[in-house]
Amino acid sequence: MELEVRHLRALCAIADTGSLHRAARALGVSQPALTTQLRRIENALGAELFSRERTGCRPTLLGHAVLSRARPLVDGMSALVSDAKAEAAAAEGPRLRIGCTASRVIGGWLRRLRLRLPGTDISLRVDVSARALLRAVDADRLDVAFVHEVEGCPLAVPDGLEQRVLVDREPQFVSMARDHPAASLPVVDLADLAADRWMVDPTVDGEWDGLRRMFDQAGLAPAVLHGDYLTAASLVVLGEAVAPCQPTSGPRDDMAIRPLRDDPLAVRLLLVSRPGADMTAVYAELEAAYRDAARRVAGYHQWLLRNRSPLARS
């Protein structure tokens, strides 16, 4: 078998995520397909590149050597494609390449940007990994990334990128079934949910670590289910689990969303861009979209007022 760039990209994804499961999701392939591909690559090279452990995959000595030469090739190919697209786009007009982790404000932000920047070709990439988005900005595959940083799990922002903080500490609320006993309370104590199964997506950078940190500080050890948040919503509605959620999550007829007392789980919201890029309009429209989303959720708007956030102002 002759190695191709896609094989090197797969190796880098496995190393970056530390897991075949997470790497498969990032690459948009099934885990069995990625496992088979890795086995073929290792057979072609004649040795294992990753040691499979209970907690994930770790590069072997040969794996580190291969990765050190693979990364420049992968980045070089990405830069080649990006530069070619940039030259093609330059003749067509301005463009704005946006990346973001999942957020309730994205729709409003895009709508505002299209009105503010008519004639601009605006593209969107949503990724569970904030780190992957930051690398894409650093490699000039994205112009800007709107990401969240879980408290206690700092992101490694590449040197030279510019950051603007939208919200320094956004509390994470909790979603539960409408008939959950705690749903009758305006603010929920974490201890009231100790007997529940909690749903978390471990592929979201920092999510599981942040949740575990919250439980440790509270001296709790509830059951935890791992899965994506689309599945989590269906389980929450049925009363099979509770899950952390963004405070901008709107009211739902089939689900209760409540703040946690003393806000034990929080994230920081950042807009990251390449140096020298004028992000004034981009940030202004993001801030306006976030403010609109927060006002639509009475519980979160009250939280912003209590904490004297400038986002609560008219």
Coordinates of C-alpha atoms in Angstrom, one line a residue, residues 4-38 41 50 71 74 78 125-129 132 135 141 203:
E4 CA -1.4 9.1 0.7
V5 CA -2.2 12.5 2.3
R6 CA -5.5 11.2 3.6
H7 CA -3.7 8.4 5.5
L8 CA -1.4 11.0 7.1
R9 CA -4.4 13.1 8.0
A10 CA -6.0 10.2 9.7
L11 CA -2.8 9.5 11.8
C12 CA -2.7 13.2 12.9
A13 CA -6.4 13.1 13.8
I14 CA -5.9 10.0 16.0
A15 CA -2.9 11.6 17.7
D16 CA -4.7 14.9 18.2
T17 CA -7.9 13.4 19.7
G18 CA -6.2 10.5 21.5
S19 CA -9.0 8.2 20.4
L20 CA -10.1 6.3 17.4
H21 CA -13.7 7.1 18.2
R22 CA -13.1 10.9 18.4
A23 CA -10.8 10.8 15.4
A24 CA -13.5 9.0 13.3
R25 CA -16.1 11.7 14.3
A26 CA -13.6 14.5 13.4
L27 CA -12.9 12.9 10.0
G28 CA -16.5 12.1 9.3
V29 CA -16.0 8.3 9.0
S30 CA -17.0 5.3 11.0
Q31 CA -14.8 4.0 13.7
P32 CA -14.5 0.5 12.1
A33 CA -13.4 2.1 8.9
L34 CA -10.8 4.2 10.6
T35 CA -9.6 1.1 12.6
T36 CA -9.2 -0.8 9.4
Q37 CA -7.3 2.0 7.7
L38 CA -4.9 2.3 10.7
I41 CA -1.1 1.8 7.4
F50 CA -0.2 3.7 18.3
R71 CA 2.3 17.0 10.1
V74 CA -0.6 17.6 6.0
S78 CA -4.0 22.2 3.5
R125 CA -17.8 25.2 9.7
V126 CA -19.2 23.8 13.0
D127 CA -16.9 21.4 14.9
V128 CA -17.1 19.8 18.3
S129 CA -13.4 20.5 18.8
A132 CA -9.3 21.9 15.7
R135 CA -5.6 25.2 14.3
R141 CA -8.2 27.7 6.6
T203 CA -15.6 14.5 22.1

